[in-house]
Short mmCIF file of C-alpha atoms in Angstrom, two decimals:
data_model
loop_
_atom_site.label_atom_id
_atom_site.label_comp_id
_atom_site.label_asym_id
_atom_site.label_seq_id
_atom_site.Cartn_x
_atom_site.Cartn_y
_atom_site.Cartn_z
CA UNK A 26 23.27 19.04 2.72
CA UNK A 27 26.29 17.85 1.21
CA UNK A 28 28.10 14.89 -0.50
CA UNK A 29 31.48 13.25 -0.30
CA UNK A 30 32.16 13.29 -4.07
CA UNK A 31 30.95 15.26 -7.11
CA UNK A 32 28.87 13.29 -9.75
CA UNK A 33 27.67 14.06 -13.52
CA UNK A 34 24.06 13.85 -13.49
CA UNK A 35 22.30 12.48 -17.02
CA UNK A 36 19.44 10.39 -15.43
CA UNK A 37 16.67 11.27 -12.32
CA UNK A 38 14.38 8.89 -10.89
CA UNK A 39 10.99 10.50 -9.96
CA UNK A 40 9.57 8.29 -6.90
CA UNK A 41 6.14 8.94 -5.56
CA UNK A 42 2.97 6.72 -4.44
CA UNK A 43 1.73 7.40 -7.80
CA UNK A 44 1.67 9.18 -11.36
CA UNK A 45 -1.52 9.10 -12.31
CA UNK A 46 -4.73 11.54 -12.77
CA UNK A 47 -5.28 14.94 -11.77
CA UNK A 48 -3.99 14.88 -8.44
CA UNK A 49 -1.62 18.11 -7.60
CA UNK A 50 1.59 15.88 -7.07
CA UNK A 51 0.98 14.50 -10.25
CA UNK A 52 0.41 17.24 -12.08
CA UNK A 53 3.53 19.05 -10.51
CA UNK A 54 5.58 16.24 -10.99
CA UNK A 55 4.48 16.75 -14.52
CA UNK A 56 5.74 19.98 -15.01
CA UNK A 57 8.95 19.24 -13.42
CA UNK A 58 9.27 16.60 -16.02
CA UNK A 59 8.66 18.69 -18.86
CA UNK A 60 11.56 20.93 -17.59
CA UNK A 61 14.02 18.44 -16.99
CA UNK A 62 13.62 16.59 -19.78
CA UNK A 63 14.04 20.39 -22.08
CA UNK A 64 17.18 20.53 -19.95
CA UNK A 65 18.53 17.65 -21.67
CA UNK A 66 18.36 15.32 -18.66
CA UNK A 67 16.37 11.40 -18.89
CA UNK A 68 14.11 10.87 -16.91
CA UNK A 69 12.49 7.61 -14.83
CA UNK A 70 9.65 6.91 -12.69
CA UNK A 71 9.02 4.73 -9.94
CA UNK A 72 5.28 4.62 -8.25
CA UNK A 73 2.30 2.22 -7.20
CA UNK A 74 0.44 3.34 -9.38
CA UNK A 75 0.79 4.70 -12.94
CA UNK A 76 -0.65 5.79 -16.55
CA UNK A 77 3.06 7.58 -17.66
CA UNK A 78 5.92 6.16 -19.72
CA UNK A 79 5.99 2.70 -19.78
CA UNK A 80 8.91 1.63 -20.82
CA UNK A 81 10.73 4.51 -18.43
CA UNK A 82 8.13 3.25 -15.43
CA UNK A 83 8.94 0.80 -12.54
CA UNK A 84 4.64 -0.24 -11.42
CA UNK A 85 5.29 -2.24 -7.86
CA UNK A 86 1.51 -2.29 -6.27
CA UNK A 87 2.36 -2.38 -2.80
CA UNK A 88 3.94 1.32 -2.98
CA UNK A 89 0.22 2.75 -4.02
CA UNK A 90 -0.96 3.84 -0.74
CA UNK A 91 -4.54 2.51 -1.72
CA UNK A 92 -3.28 -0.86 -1.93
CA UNK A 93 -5.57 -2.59 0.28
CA UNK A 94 -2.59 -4.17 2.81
CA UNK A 95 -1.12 -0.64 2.64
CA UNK A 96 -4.70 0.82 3.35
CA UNK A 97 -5.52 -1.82 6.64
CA UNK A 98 -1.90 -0.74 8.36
CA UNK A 99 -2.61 3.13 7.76
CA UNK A 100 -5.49 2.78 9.23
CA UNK A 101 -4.19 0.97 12.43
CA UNK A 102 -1.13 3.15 12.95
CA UNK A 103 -3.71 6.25 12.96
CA UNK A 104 -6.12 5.37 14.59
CA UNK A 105 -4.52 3.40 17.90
CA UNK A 106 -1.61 4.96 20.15
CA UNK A 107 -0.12 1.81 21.09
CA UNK A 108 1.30 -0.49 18.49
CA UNK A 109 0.94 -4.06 18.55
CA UNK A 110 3.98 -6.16 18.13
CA UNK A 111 3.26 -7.57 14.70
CA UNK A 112 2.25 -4.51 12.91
CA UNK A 113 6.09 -3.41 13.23
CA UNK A 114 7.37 -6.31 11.57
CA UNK A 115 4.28 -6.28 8.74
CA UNK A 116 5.23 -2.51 7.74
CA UNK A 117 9.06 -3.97 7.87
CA UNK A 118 7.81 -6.49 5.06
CA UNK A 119 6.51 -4.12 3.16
CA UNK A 120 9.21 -1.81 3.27
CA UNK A 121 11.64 -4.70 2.41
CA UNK A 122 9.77 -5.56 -0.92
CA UNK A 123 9.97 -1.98 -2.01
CA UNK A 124 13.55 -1.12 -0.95
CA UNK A 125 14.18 -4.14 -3.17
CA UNK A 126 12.29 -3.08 -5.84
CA UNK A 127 13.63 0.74 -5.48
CA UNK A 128 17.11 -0.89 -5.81
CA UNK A 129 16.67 -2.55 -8.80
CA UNK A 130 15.11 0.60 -10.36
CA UNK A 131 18.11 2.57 -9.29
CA UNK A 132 20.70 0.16 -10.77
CA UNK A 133 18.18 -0.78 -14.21
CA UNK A 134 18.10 2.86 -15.18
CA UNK A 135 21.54 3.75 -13.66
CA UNK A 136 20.00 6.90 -11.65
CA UNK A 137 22.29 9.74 -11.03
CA UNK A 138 19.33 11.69 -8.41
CA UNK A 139 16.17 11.24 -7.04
CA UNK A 140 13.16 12.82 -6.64
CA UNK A 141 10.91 12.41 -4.21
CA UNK A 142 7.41 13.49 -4.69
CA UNK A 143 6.39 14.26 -1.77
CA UNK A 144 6.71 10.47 -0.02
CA UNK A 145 9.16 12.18 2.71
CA UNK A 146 6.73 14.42 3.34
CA UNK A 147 3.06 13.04 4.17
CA UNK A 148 2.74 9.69 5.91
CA UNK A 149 0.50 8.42 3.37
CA UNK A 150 2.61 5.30 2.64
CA UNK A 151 5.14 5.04 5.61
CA UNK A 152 6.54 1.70 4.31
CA UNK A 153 7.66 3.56 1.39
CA UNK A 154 8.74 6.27 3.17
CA UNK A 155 10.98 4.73 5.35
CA UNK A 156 12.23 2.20 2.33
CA UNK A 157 13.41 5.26 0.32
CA UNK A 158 14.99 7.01 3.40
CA UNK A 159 16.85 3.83 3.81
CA UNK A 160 17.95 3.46 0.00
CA UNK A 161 18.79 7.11 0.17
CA UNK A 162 21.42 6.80 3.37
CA UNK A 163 22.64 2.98 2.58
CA UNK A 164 23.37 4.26 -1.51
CA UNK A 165 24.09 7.98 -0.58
CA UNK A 166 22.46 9.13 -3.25
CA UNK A 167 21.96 12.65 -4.32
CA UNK A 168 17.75 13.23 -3.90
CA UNK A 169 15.32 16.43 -4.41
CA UNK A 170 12.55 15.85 -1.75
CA UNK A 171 9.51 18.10 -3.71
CA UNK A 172 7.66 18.37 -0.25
CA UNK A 173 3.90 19.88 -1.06
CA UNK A 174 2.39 19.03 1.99
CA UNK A 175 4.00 17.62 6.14
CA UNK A 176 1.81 15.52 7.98
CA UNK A 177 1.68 18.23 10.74
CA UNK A 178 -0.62 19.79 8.36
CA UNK A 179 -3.10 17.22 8.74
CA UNK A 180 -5.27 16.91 11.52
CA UNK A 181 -5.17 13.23 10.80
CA UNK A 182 -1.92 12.19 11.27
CA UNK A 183 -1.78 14.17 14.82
CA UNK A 184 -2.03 11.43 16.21
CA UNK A 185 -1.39 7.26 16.03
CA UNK A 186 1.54 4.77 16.87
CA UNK A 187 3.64 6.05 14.28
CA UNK A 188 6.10 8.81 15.96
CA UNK A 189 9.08 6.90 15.69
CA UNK A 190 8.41 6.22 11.81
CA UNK A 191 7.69 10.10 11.48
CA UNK A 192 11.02 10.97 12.61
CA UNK A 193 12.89 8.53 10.79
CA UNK A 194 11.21 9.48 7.25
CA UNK A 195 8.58 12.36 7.15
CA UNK A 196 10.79 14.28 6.77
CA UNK A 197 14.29 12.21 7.18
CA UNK A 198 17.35 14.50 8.23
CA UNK A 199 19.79 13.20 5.82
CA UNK A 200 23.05 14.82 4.11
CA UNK A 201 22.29 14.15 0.82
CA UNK A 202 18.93 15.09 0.46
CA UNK A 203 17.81 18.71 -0.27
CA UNK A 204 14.61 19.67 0.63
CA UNK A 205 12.01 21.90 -1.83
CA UNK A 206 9.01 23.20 -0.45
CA UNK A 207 6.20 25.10 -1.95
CA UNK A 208 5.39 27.75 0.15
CA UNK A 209 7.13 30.17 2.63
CA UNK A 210 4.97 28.19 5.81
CA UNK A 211 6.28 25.43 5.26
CA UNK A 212 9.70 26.51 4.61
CA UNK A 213 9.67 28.02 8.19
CA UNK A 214 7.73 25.40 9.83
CA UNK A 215 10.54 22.80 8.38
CA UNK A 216 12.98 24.91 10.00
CA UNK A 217 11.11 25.27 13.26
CA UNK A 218 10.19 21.61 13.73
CA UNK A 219 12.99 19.42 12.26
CA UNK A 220 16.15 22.53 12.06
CA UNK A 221 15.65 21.47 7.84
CA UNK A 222 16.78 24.15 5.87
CA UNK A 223 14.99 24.14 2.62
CA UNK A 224 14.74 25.79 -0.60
CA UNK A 225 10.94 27.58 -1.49
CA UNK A 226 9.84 26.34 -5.58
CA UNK A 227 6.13 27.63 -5.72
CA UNK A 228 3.79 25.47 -8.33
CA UNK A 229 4.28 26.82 -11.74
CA UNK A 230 2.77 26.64 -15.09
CA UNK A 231 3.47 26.82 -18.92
CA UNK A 232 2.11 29.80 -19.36
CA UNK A 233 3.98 29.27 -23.25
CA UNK A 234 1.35 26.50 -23.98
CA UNK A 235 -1.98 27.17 -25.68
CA UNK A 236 -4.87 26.30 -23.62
CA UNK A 237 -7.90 24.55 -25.08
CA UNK A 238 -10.42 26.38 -26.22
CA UNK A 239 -14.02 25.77 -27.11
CA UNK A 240 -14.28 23.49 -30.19
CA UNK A 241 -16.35 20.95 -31.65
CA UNK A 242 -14.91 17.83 -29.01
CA UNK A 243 -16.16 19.63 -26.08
CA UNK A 244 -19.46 21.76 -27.33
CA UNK A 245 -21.40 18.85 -26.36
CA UNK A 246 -19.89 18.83 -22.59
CA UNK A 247 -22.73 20.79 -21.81
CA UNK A 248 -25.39 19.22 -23.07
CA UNK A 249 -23.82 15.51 -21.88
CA UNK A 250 -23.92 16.67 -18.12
CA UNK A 251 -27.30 18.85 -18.12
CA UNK A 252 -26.33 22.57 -18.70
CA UNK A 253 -27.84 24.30 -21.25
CA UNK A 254 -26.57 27.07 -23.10
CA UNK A 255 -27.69 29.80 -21.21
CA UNK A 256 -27.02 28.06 -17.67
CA UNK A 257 -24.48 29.72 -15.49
CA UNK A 258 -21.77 27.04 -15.24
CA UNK A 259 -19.39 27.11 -12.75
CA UNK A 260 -16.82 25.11 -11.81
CA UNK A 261 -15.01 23.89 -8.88
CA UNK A 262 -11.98 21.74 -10.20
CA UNK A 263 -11.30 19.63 -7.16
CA UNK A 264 -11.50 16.80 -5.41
CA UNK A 265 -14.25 16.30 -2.85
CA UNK A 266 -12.54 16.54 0.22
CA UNK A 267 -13.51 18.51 3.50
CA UNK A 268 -10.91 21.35 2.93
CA UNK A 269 -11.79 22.05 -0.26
CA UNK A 270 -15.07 23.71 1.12
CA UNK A 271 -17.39 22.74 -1.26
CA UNK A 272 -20.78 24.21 1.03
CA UNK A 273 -19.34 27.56 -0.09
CA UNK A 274 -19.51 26.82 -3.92
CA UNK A 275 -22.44 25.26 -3.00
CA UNK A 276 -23.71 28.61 -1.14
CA UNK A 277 -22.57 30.79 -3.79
CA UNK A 278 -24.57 29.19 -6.53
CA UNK A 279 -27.67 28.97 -4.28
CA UNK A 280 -27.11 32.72 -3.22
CA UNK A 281 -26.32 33.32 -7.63
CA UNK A 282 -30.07 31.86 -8.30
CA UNK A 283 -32.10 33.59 -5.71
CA UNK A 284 -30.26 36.83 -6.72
CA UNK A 285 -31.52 36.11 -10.36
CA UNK A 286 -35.40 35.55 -9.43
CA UNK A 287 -34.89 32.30 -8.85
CA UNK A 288 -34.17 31.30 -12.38
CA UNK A 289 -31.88 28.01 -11.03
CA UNK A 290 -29.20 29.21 -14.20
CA UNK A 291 -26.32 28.51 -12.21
CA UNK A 292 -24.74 24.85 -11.79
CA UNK A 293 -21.96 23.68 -10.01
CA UNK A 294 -19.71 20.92 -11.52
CA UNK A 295 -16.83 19.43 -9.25
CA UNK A 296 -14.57 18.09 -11.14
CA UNK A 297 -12.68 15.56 -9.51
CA UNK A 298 -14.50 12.51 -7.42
CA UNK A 299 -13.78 11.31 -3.68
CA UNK A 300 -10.41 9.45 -4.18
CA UNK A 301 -8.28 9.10 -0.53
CA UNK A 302 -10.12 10.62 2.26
CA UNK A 303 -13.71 8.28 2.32
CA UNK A 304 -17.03 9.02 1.27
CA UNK A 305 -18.47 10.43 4.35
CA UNK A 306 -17.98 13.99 3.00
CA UNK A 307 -18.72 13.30 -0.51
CA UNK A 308 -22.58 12.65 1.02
CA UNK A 309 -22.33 15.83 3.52
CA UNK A 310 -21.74 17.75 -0.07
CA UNK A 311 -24.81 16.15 -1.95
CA UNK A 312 -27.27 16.15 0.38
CA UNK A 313 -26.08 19.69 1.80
CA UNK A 314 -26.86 21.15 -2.45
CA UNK A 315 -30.03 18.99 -2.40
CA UNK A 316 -30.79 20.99 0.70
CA UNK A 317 -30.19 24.14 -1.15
CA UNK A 318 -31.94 23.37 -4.49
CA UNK A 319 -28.19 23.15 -6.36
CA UNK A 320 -27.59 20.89 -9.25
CA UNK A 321 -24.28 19.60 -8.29
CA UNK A 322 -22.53 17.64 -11.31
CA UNK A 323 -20.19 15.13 -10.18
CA UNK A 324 -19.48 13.10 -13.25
CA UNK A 325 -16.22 10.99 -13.37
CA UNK A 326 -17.62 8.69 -16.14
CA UNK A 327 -17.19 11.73 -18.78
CA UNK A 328 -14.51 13.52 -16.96
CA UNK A 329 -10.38 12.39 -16.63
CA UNK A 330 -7.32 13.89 -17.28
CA UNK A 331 -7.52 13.54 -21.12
CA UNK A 332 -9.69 13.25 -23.83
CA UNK A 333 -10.67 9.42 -25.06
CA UNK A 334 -13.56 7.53 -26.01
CA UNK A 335 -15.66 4.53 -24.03
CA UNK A 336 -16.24 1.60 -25.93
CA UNK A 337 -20.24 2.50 -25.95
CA UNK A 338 -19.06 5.71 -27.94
CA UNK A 339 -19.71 7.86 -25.11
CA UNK A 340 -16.81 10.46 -24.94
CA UNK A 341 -14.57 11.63 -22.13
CA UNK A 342 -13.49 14.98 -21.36
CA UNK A 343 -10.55 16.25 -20.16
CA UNK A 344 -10.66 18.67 -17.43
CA UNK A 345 -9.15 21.59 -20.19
CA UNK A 346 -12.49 21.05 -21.71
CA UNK A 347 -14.29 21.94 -18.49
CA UNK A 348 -12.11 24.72 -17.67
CA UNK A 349 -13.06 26.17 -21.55
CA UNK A 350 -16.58 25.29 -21.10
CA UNK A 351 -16.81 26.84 -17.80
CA UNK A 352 -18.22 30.62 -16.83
CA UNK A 353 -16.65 30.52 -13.17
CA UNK A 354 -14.44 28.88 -11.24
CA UNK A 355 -14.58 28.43 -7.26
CA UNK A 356 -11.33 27.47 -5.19
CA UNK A 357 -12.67 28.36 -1.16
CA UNK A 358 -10.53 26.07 0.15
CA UNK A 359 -9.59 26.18 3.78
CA UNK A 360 -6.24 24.97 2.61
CA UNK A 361 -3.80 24.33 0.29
CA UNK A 362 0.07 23.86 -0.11
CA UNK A 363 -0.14 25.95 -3.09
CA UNK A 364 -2.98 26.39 -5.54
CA UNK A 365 -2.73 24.63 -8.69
CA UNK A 366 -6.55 25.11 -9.79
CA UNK A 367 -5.82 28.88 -9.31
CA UNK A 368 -3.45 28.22 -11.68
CA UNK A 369 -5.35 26.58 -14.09
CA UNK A 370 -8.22 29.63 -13.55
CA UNK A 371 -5.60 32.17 -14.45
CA UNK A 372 -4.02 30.43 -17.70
CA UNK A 373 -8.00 29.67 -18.70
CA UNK A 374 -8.73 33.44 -18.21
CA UNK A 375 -11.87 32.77 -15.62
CA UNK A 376 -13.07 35.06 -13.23
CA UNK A 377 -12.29 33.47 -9.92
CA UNK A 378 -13.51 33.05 -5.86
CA UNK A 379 -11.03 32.28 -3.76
CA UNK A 380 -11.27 31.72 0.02
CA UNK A 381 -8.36 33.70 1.62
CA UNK A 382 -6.04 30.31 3.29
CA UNK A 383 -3.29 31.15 4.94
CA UNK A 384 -0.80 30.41 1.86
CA UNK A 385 -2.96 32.53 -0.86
CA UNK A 386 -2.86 35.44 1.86
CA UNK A 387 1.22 34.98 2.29
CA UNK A 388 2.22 33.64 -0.97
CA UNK A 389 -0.09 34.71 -3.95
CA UNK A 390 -2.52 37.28 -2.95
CA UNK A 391 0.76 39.97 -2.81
CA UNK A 392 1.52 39.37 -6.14
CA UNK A 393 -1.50 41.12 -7.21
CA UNK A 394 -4.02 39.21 -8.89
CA UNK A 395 -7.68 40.21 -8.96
CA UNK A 396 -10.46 37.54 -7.69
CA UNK A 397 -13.43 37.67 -5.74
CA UNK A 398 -12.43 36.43 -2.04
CA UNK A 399 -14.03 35.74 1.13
CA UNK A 400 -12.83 34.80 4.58
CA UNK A 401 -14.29 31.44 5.51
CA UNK A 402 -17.91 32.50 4.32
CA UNK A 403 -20.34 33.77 2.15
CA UNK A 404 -20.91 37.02 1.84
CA UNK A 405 -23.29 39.73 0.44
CA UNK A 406 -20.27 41.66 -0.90
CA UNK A 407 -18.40 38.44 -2.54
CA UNK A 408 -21.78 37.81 -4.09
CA UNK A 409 -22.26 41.33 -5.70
CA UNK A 410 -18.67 41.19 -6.86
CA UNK A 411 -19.62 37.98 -8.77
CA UNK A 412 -23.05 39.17 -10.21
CA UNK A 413 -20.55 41.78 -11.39
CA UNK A 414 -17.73 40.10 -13.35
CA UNK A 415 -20.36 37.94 -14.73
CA UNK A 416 -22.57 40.57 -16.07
CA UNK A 417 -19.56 43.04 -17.36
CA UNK A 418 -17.11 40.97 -20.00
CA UNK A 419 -15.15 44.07 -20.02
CA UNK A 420 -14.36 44.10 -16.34
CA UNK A 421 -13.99 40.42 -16.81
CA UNK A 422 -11.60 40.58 -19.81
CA UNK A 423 -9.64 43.09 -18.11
CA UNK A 424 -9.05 40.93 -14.51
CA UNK A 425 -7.97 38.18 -16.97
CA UNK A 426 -5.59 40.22 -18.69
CA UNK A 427 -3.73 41.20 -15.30
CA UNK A 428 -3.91 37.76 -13.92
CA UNK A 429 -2.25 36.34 -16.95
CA UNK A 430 0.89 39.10 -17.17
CA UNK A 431 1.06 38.15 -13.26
CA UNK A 432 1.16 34.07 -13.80
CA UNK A 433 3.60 34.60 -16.56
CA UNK A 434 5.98 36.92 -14.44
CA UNK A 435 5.91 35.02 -11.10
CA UNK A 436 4.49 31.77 -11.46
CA UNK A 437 5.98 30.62 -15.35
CA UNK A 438 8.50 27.70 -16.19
CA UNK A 439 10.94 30.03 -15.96
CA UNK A 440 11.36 29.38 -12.24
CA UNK A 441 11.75 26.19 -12.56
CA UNK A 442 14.68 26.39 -15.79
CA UNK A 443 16.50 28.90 -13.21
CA UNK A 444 16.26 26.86 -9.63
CA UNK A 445 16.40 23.14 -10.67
CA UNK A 446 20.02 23.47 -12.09
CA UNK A 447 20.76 25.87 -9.28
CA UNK A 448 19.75 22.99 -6.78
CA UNK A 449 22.33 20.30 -8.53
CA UNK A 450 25.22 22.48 -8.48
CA UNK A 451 24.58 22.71 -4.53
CA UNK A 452 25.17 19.11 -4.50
CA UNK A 453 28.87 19.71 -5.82
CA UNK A 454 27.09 17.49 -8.77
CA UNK A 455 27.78 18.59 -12.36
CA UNK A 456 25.15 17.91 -15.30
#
């Protein structure tokens, strides 16, 4: 990586599919914001879809992958191996209207750097992909791309037409891009499979903000979603999505009540809905906790990323009021770039399962924090250990006091105020 001039950097474009939600780009995104913008830098947004900053915000529809033209040629380059002749020149439309439209942002807000949230990274939206790797290389512009997950990482995208467009853009080999990753796998799997060098940022969190806590907004939460007082209430704060391994939480509850004479105390609220990957698994997941006598609480009517009000006068919850209103929180996913609900568990001081994936094992687990874990399944001894922490709030108090001290030493803001600048001055940029 490397440029042929030094420039002063005052303003950075963030450019992703979307900003909007609870989604783990999103929320990253987020944080990196927050830092930036204490750094003294302005910042910009460009995305298909967004709730953030309007008058800082470029909206252009076709770059939201779910846009329904976007949707119908993802689905054809995926699911064929031979590419018809006009799908080519359809994703070349596309990708004209938003190179356009990513011009005019660049020159509007007079962008010094880019970043790229993750749109080099995952084919979700190759039209966009390939548009920014274009603007990138045509402008030479200085560009962070914040990968969190590589397509090779998806079963889905193993296969398809698209192999040319994956080389061009997911990732594109460019000198004046430098690439962030968020684990050590995929920092040596960039290396191994595209000879991308790349700089490891894990997910962070402000450890320096105050968390919400039960109060008189939320102490109806339970009551509004069918948990009484004395219920066992925990929480799985993801989306519904096969490798988030829901039949686990699911297990553990069912496993939680027969281990408590069948008293049916414990409840399982998930706390995001199906959003990209279909249905099909959202029904596996409700019919599977039917099958196991689980009340499974899926309730995106009352739950969003912030507090607000519908115009019946029924309120909305933010997923802080969950966490606060929560006895347990479940993460047994079979993967995960990072973690950022073990995050969230940690700075909400809840006792925790965690499935072992490969990037907890390599990445977190060393650090030293305390949860219950399993390896892929339920088991008599990850049970026990959760009958435990739930029945001693000493033992409990005392796992959330190391996890905390551990978030805030390895996992705080404070990476992110050290690395960011460190990454500009490798452009031969000053700020």
């Amino acid at each position: 990586m490397y440029l042929t001039s030094a420039r002063e950097i005052k303003h950075i474009g963030f450019v992703s599919t979307r900003f909007h939600g609870t989604d783990g780009v999103s929320l990253e995104t987020e944080k990196w914001n927050e830092v930036l913008t204490e750094l003294g830098y302005e910042t910009f947004f460009f995305s298909g879809l967004s709730d953030w900053f309007p008058d800082r915000s470029v909206v252009m529809e076709e770059a939201f992958f779910g846009h329904p033209r976007v949707r119908e040629l993802h689905a054809e380059i995926f699911g064929r191996t031979t590419r018809r002749r006009g799908l080519t020149a359809e994703v070349g439309e596309i990708k004209g209207k938003i190179k356009a439209a990513l011009y005019d942002f660049v020159r509007r807000f007079e962008i010094d750097l880019l970043i790229v949230e993750n749109a080099f990274a995952i084919p979700m939206h190759i039209p966009l992909g390939v548009a920014l790797a274009e603007l990138v290389a045509e402008l030479e512009l200085p560009t962070v791309s914040h990968n969190h997950d590589f397509s090779w990482e998806r079963q889905r995208f193993m296969s398809g037409c698209a192999e040319d467009y994956l080389a061009r853009a997911f990732p594109p080999r460019l000198h004046s891009i430098y690439h962030v990753v968020i684990n050590s796998e995929a920092r040596r799997q960039l290396a191994y499979r595209c000879g991308i060098s790349s700089i490891m940022i894990p997910n962070v969190w402000n450890f320096e903000s105050k968390p919400t806590l039960p109060d008189e907004y939320n102490a109806s939460l339970r009551k509004d979603i069918g948990v009484e007082e004395d219920d066992i209430l925990f929480l799985q704060p993801t989306r519904i999505v096969a490798r988030k391994g829901i039949e686990n939480s699911i297990e553990l509850v069912a496993r939680f009540n027969q281990a408590t004479h069948g008293s049916g105390r414990g409840k399982l609220m998930v706390s995001h809905p199906v959003l990209d990957e279909g249905d099909e698994y959202a029904q596996r997941v409700r019919d599977y906790a039917k099958f196991m006598g689980v009340m499974l609480i899926v309730r995106p009517d009352i739950l969003d990323s912030e507090r607000s009000m519908h115009q019946n006068g029924v309120k909305v919850y933010s997923l802080w009021d969950a966490y606060a209103r929560s006895d347990f929180v479940t993460y047994p996913s079979s993967y995960e770039g990072f973690g950022n609900a073990f995050l969230e568990a940690i700075f909400y001081r809840k006792p925790i399962m965690v499935n072992r994936y490969a990037i907890y094992a390599q990445d977190i687990e060393p650090l030293g924090f305390k949860t219950t874990a399993i390896d892929g399944y339920m088991t008599d001894d990850a049970l026990n250990d959760v009958m435990q922490i739930l029945g001693n709030p000493e033992e409990a108090r005392q796992r959330a006091d190391t996890n905390l001290a551990l978030g805030k030493r390895f996992l705080s803001y404070d990476v992110l105020r050290k690395r960011l600048p460190f990454i500009f001055m490798n452009f031969g940029a000053v700020s």
